[in-house]
Coordinates of C-alpha atoms in Angstrom, one line a residue:
Chain A
X1 CA 2.4 235.6 -207.7
X2 CA 3.1 231.9 -206.4
X3 CA 4.6 233.1 -203.3
X4 CA 6.4 230.5 -201.6
X5 CA 3.9 228.8 -198.8
X6 CA 7.2 229.0 -195.3
X7 CA 7.3 227.5 -193.0
X8 CA 6.7 228.8 -189.8
X9 CA 6.9 225.3 -187.8
X10 CA 6.5 221.7 -187.9
X11 CA 4.9 219.5 -185.5
X12 CA 6.4 216.0 -186.3
X13 CA 2.6 213.5 -185.6
X14 CA 3.8 210.3 -187.1
X15 CA 6.7 208.0 -187.4
X16 CA 6.8 205.3 -189.1
X17 CA 7.8 202.4 -191.3
X18 CA 6.3 202.7 -194.9
X19 CA 5.3 206.5 -194.2
X20 CA 6.0 209.8 -191.2
X21 CA 3.3 212.5 -190.7
X22 CA 4.0 217.0 -189.8
X23 CA 1.5 219.0 -189.0
X24 CA 3.0 222.0 -191.1
X25 CA 1.9 225.8 -189.7
X26 CA 2.7 227.7 -192.3
X27 CA 2.7 231.1 -193.7
X28 CA 0.6 231.6 -197.2
X29 CA 0.7 234.5 -200.3
X30 CA -1.6 236.6 -198.1
X31 CA 0.6 236.5 -194.7
X32 CA -1.9 234.5 -193.1
X33 CA -1.5 231.8 -191.0
X34 CA -2.8 228.1 -191.8
X35 CA -2.0 225.0 -190.9
X36 CA -1.4 221.8 -194.0
X37 CA -0.9 218.0 -192.9
X38 CA 2.1 216.5 -195.1
X39 CA 2.4 211.9 -195.5
X40 CA 6.5 211.5 -196.2
X41 CA 7.2 208.6 -198.4
X42 CA 10.6 208.3 -199.5
X43 CA 9.1 207.9 -202.7
X44 CA 7.9 203.8 -205.6
X45 CA 8.8 202.9 -209.0
X46 CA 7.0 201.2 -211.0
X47 CA 8.0 199.0 -214.1
X48 CA 5.7 197.2 -216.6
X49 CA 7.0 194.3 -218.7
X50 CA 6.0 193.5 -222.0
X51 CA 6.9 189.6 -223.4
X52 CA 7.4 189.4 -226.7
X53 CA 4.1 188.1 -227.6
X54 CA 3.1 192.4 -226.4
X55 CA 1.3 190.5 -223.2
X56 CA 1.8 193.0 -220.0
X57 CA 2.7 191.5 -216.7
X58 CA 0.9 192.1 -214.4
X59 CA 0.7 190.9 -210.6
X60 CA -2.5 190.8 -208.4
X61 CA -2.5 192.0 -205.2
X62 CA -4.3 192.6 -201.8
X63 CA -4.4 196.1 -201.0
X64 CA -5.5 196.6 -197.6
X65 CA -6.6 200.3 -197.7
X66 CA -8.6 198.6 -200.2
X67 CA -9.1 195.3 -199.0
X68 CA -9.8 194.8 -202.2
X69 CA -7.3 193.0 -205.0
X70 CA -5.7 195.1 -207.3
X71 CA -4.6 194.6 -210.8
X72 CA -1.2 196.5 -211.0
X73 CA 2.3 196.1 -212.7
X74 CA 5.3 195.3 -210.3
X75 CA 6.5 198.1 -208.2
X76 CA 8.2 198.8 -205.1
X77 CA 9.1 201.6 -202.4
X78 CA 12.1 203.1 -203.3
X79 CA 15.2 202.8 -200.9
X80 CA 16.5 207.3 -199.2
X81 CA 19.0 207.2 -202.6
X82 CA 18.3 204.3 -204.1
X83 CA 18.4 204.7 -208.0
X84 CA 15.2 204.3 -209.7
X85 CA 16.3 202.1 -212.7
X86 CA 18.0 199.9 -210.2
X87 CA 15.0 200.1 -208.1
X88 CA 13.2 198.6 -211.0
X89 CA 15.1 195.8 -211.9
X90 CA 14.7 195.2 -208.5
X91 CA 11.2 194.6 -208.8
X92 CA 11.1 193.3 -211.1
X93 CA 13.6 190.6 -210.8
X94 CA 11.2 190.3 -207.6
X95 CA 8.2 190.5 -208.2
X96 CA 8.3 188.4 -211.6
X97 CA 12.0 187.5 -211.9
X98 CA 11.7 188.2 -215.1
X99 CA 15.0 190.2 -216.1
X100 CA 15.2 192.5 -218.9
X101 CA 17.5 193.3 -221.8
X102 CA 15.7 196.4 -222.5
X103 CA 14.5 199.1 -220.0
X104 CA 12.9 202.5 -221.6
X105 CA 12.0 205.4 -219.1
X106 CA 8.4 206.5 -218.4
X107 CA 8.4 209.7 -216.8
X108 CA 7.3 210.2 -213.3
X109 CA 3.8 210.9 -211.6
X110 CA 2.8 212.2 -207.9
X111 CA 0.3 210.1 -207.0
X112 CA -2.0 212.9 -204.5
X113 CA 0.0 216.4 -204.8
X114 CA -2.4 218.2 -202.1
X115 CA -0.6 216.2 -198.7
X116 CA 1.8 213.6 -200.1
X117 CA 5.8 214.0 -200.7
X118 CA 5.9 210.2 -202.7
X119 CA 7.3 210.4 -206.5
X120 CA 6.4 207.3 -208.3
X121 CA 8.9 206.7 -212.0
X122 CA 8.1 204.2 -213.9
X123 CA 9.9 201.9 -216.6
X124 CA 9.0 199.6 -219.7
X125 CA 10.8 196.4 -219.9
X126 CA 11.2 194.3 -222.6
X127 CA 13.6 191.3 -224.6
X128 CA 12.7 189.3 -221.1
X129 CA 14.5 186.3 -219.4
X130 CA 13.0 184.4 -216.5
X131 CA 13.8 182.7 -212.8
X132 CA 12.1 182.8 -210.1
X133 CA 9.9 185.3 -207.7
X134 CA 11.8 186.5 -204.8
X135 CA 8.9 187.9 -202.9
X136 CA 9.3 189.8 -199.7
X137 CA 8.2 187.3 -196.9
X138 CA 5.1 190.0 -195.9
X139 CA 3.9 189.6 -199.5
X140 CA 1.5 187.1 -202.0
X141 CA 0.6 187.9 -205.3
X142 CA -0.4 186.3 -208.5
X143 CA 1.3 186.8 -212.1
X144 CA -1.7 186.9 -214.4
X145 CA -0.2 188.1 -218.5
X146 CA -2.6 190.7 -220.7
X147 CA -2.5 191.4 -223.6
X148 CA -1.5 195.1 -224.9
X149 CA -4.5 196.1 -226.5
X150 CA -6.2 194.6 -223.4
X151 CA -5.1 196.0 -221.3
X152 CA -5.3 199.5 -223.1
X153 CA -9.3 198.6 -223.1
X154 CA -9.4 198.0 -220.2
X155 CA -8.0 201.4 -218.3
X156 CA -10.4 202.9 -221.3
X157 CA -13.4 201.1 -219.5
X158 CA -12.3 201.9 -215.9
X159 CA -11.6 197.8 -214.4
X160 CA -7.5 199.1 -213.7
X161 CA -7.7 202.2 -210.7
X162 CA -4.7 201.8 -209.7
X163 CA -3.2 204.9 -210.7
X164 CA 0.4 204.6 -211.9
X165 CA -1.0 201.3 -214.1
X166 CA -3.1 202.9 -216.2
X167 CA 0.3 206.0 -216.7
X168 CA 2.2 203.2 -217.5
X169 CA -0.4 200.9 -220.1
X170 CA -1.1 204.0 -221.5
X171 CA 2.1 205.8 -222.4
X172 CA 4.1 202.5 -222.9
X173 CA 1.3 202.0 -225.4
X174 CA 2.4 205.4 -227.7
X175 CA 5.8 204.5 -228.3
X176 CA 5.4 200.9 -228.1
X177 CA 1.3 201.2 -231.6
X178 CA 1.8 204.7 -231.6
X179 CA 5.1 205.2 -232.1
X180 CA 5.8 208.5 -230.4
Chain B
X1 CA -5.5 182.3 -203.3
X2 CA -6.0 186.0 -202.0
X3 CA -8.0 185.8 -198.4
X4 CA -8.1 189.3 -196.6
X5 CA -5.2 190.5 -194.8
X6 CA -7.9 190.1 -191.5
X7 CA -7.9 193.4 -189.0
X8 CA -6.4 192.3 -185.6
X9 CA -6.6 195.8 -184.1
X10 CA -6.4 199.3 -184.9
X11 CA -4.6 202.6 -183.3
X12 CA -5.9 206.1 -184.5
X13 CA -2.6 207.4 -184.9
X14 CA -3.8 211.4 -186.2
X15 CA -7.8 212.8 -186.4
X16 CA -7.3 215.5 -189.2
X17 CA -8.8 217.7 -191.3
X18 CA -7.7 216.0 -194.5
X19 CA -6.3 213.1 -193.9
X20 CA -6.4 210.5 -190.9
X21 CA -3.5 208.2 -189.8
X22 CA -4.3 204.4 -188.4
X23 CA -1.2 201.8 -188.4
X24 CA -3.9 198.1 -188.4
X25 CA -2.7 194.9 -186.7
X26 CA -3.9 191.9 -189.4
X27 CA -3.6 188.8 -189.8
X28 CA -1.6 188.1 -193.3
X29 CA -2.4 185.1 -195.5
X30 CA -0.1 183.3 -193.3
X31 CA -1.3 183.2 -190.7
X32 CA 0.9 184.9 -189.1
X33 CA 0.8 188.9 -187.2
X34 CA 2.1 192.2 -189.9
X35 CA 1.3 195.4 -189.3
X36 CA -0.5 197.9 -192.1
X37 CA 0.0 202.1 -192.1
X38 CA -3.4 203.6 -193.7
X39 CA -3.7 206.9 -194.8
X40 CA -7.8 207.5 -194.8
X41 CA -8.7 210.1 -196.6
X42 CA -12.9 211.3 -198.3
X43 CA -11.7 211.2 -201.8
X44 CA -11.2 213.5 -204.0
X45 CA -13.2 214.8 -207.9
X46 CA -11.2 216.9 -211.3
X47 CA -12.7 218.2 -213.8
X48 CA -10.5 218.5 -218.1
X49 CA -12.2 221.6 -218.8
X50 CA -11.9 221.9 -223.3
X51 CA -13.8 224.4 -224.8
X52 CA -14.7 224.8 -228.2
X53 CA -10.8 225.6 -229.5
X54 CA -9.5 221.9 -228.4
X55 CA -7.6 223.8 -225.1
X56 CA -7.4 222.6 -221.9
X57 CA -8.0 225.2 -218.9
X58 CA -5.4 224.4 -216.5
X59 CA -4.3 225.5 -213.1
X60 CA -1.1 226.3 -211.6
X61 CA -1.5 226.2 -208.1
X62 CA 1.5 226.1 -205.5
X63 CA 1.9 222.4 -203.7
X64 CA 3.4 223.2 -200.4
X65 CA 4.2 219.0 -200.4
X66 CA 7.1 219.5 -203.6
X67 CA 7.3 223.1 -202.6
X68 CA 6.7 224.1 -206.3
X69 CA 4.1 225.5 -208.5
X70 CA 2.3 222.3 -210.8
X71 CA 0.2 222.4 -213.4
X72 CA -3.0 220.4 -212.7
X73 CA -7.0 220.2 -214.3
X74 CA -9.4 221.9 -211.9
X75 CA -9.8 219.7 -208.9
X76 CA -11.8 219.1 -204.8
X77 CA -12.0 217.1 -201.6
X78 CA -15.0 215.6 -202.4
X79 CA -16.5 215.9 -198.8
X80 CA -18.0 212.3 -196.2
X81 CA -21.3 211.1 -199.1
X82 CA -20.5 214.0 -202.2
X83 CA -22.0 213.4 -205.9
X84 CA -18.2 212.4 -207.2
X85 CA -19.8 214.5 -209.7
X86 CA -21.4 217.2 -208.5
X87 CA -18.5 217.5 -206.8
X88 CA -16.6 218.3 -209.8
X89 CA -19.2 220.4 -210.7
X90 CA -18.4 222.8 -208.1
X91 CA -14.6 222.7 -208.0
X92 CA -15.4 223.4 -211.7
X93 CA -17.2 226.9 -211.2
X94 CA -15.2 227.8 -207.6
X95 CA -11.1 226.4 -209.8
X96 CA -11.9 228.3 -213.3
X97 CA -15.1 230.1 -213.0
X98 CA -16.6 228.0 -216.0
X99 CA -19.8 225.7 -216.2
X100 CA -20.5 223.3 -218.3
X101 CA -23.5 221.8 -221.4
X102 CA -21.7 218.6 -220.7
X103 CA -20.1 216.3 -218.5
X104 CA -18.2 212.7 -219.4
X105 CA -16.9 210.3 -216.8
X106 CA -13.7 209.1 -217.3
X107 CA -12.8 206.9 -215.2
X108 CA -11.4 206.8 -211.5
X109 CA -8.0 206.6 -209.8
X110 CA -6.5 205.0 -206.4
X111 CA -3.5 206.9 -206.1
X112 CA -1.0 205.1 -204.1
X113 CA -2.9 201.7 -203.2
X114 CA -0.5 200.3 -200.5
X115 CA -0.9 202.3 -197.4
X116 CA -3.9 205.4 -198.8
X117 CA -8.1 204.7 -198.9
X118 CA -7.9 208.1 -201.4
X119 CA -10.3 207.4 -204.3
X120 CA -10.3 210.3 -207.4
X121 CA -13.3 210.1 -210.0
X122 CA -12.7 212.3 -213.2
X123 CA -14.4 214.1 -215.7
X124 CA -14.7 215.5 -218.1
X125 CA -16.6 219.1 -218.9
X126 CA -17.2 220.6 -222.4
X127 CA -19.8 222.9 -224.1
X128 CA -19.0 225.7 -221.1
X129 CA -19.4 229.2 -220.5
X130 CA -18.1 231.3 -218.2
X131 CA -17.9 233.5 -215.2
X132 CA -16.5 234.5 -212.3
X133 CA -13.4 231.9 -210.1
X134 CA -15.0 231.2 -206.4
X135 CA -11.7 229.9 -204.8
X136 CA -12.0 228.9 -200.9
X137 CA -9.9 231.2 -198.1
X138 CA -6.6 230.1 -198.7
X139 CA -6.4 228.7 -202.1
X140 CA -3.6 231.0 -205.2
X141 CA -4.6 229.4 -208.3
X142 CA -3.9 230.9 -211.7
X143 CA -6.0 229.0 -214.5
X144 CA -3.4 228.8 -217.9
X145 CA -5.4 227.1 -220.9
X146 CA -3.1 224.7 -223.6
X147 CA -3.9 222.9 -226.4
X148 CA -5.0 219.6 -226.2
X149 CA -1.9 217.7 -228.5
X150 CA 0.7 219.6 -226.6
X151 CA -1.1 218.9 -223.3
X152 CA -1.0 215.4 -224.5
X153 CA 2.2 215.6 -225.9
X154 CA 4.4 217.6 -222.9
X155 CA 2.5 214.0 -220.6
X156 CA 4.5 212.4 -222.8
X157 CA 7.7 214.4 -222.4
X158 CA 7.5 213.9 -218.6
X159 CA 6.5 217.7 -217.8
X160 CA 4.0 217.3 -215.7
X161 CA 4.0 214.9 -213.2
X162 CA 0.2 214.8 -211.5
X163 CA -1.2 212.1 -211.4
X164 CA -4.8 212.5 -212.0
X165 CA -3.8 215.8 -214.4
X166 CA -1.8 213.4 -216.7
X167 CA -4.6 210.0 -217.0
X168 CA -7.7 213.3 -217.8
X169 CA -5.4 214.0 -220.7
X170 CA -4.5 210.5 -222.4
X171 CA -8.5 209.5 -221.5
X172 CA -10.2 212.6 -223.1
X173 CA -7.7 212.2 -226.1
X174 CA -8.5 209.0 -227.0
X175 CA -12.5 210.1 -226.6
X176 CA -11.8 213.0 -228.8
X177 CA -9.2 212.4 -231.5
X178 CA -9.3 208.6 -231.2
X179 CA -12.9 208.3 -231.2
X180 CA -12.7 205.1 -228.6

C-alpha cells in the first residue's frame, strides 16, 4: 500500500548555517508527479535537568521566529554524527553549568514531519552538580527553577508551547511520579 | 534583560507552496550583529479522534523527509487566518471521514522554536459518527485504531516519534483517565 515516494530530481534552494532547503520532484504512489519542499537540519538534543528538590531547571531565551521569550529545557543543535547523549551533556554544561551523575533517555521526537528532517533526542539529568554557564557568543539566557508538579500543570494549562519541553516534562513525570 | 533582537534587514530566500524562507540580519542584546534563518509556515492543526471504545484513530502516512510511514493523529495545514477549530473539524472529516459532537482544545505547540514560525493547535474529538474519507489528490493514508492505553505505552516506549501525536496522546490521557 505505502510505496515510497520516489525522488526524481532535487533543486537546491538554500545552503545555510542552521538549515538547508531543497525542492524535490517526486513520483507519488499513483504515478503522478508532485513537489516536496524539505528543510534539512542536522538534529537536536534536549535535556531536562531535575534537582534533588524535584525542581526542573529551565532556560528562558528570546526566540526570534516568535519575537518572544520562551521557557524551554536546555537544548542545542547536534553536529553531524555527534553522539546525542554527549551533545546533551555538553548543552547541560553550557546552558545551566551543570553536570549529572545520572542521565536517562526519554525518547526522540520529530518536530514537524511534513517538511522538516529534524530529529530531537530527549534526556533527563539527575544528581546534578553545578559550575558556571558557558554560553555561545550569541546566546543570552536566564535559568529558572520550577517544581515538577507546577511545570506539569503549566503544560496542561497551555503555558509552555515548546514541543520538546512539553514532551520531556510529561514523560519525565511518568517516570518519576508514576514509576512507569 | 531580554531585549528584543531587532531586525535590521530581511533577505527573501524562497517563496514556496508550504514554506517561505528568509535570512534576517539582526541586532543582538549586546549590540553586535548576527543572522537568523527563519522558516515561515502558516501553522497547523491536529485532532485526536477517540471513539466510544476508547480507541484512538490514527492515520499512517508516508512522510517524505523521513522516507518512512509514520503513525500520526489527523492533521493539516491551516490557511492564513483560518479558525483552528474549524480547520480541525475539516481535517477530521477529510482524513478519517468522521464528525464529532464534542471537541476539546488540548493546547498549542511550537514544533521547533529556533528557526520555524509554525504553531500547531491540538484538539480531541469525541462522540464520533462516520462517513467517507475525502482526501486531497496527493494524500494517501490508512486509518489505524489503537486503544488509548496502548498508544500511551507506545509514546513512553519511543514508538511514536511525531511530536504533535505524542503531546496530544499524553494530554488527552490526562483528561480522560486522570481527570485533570
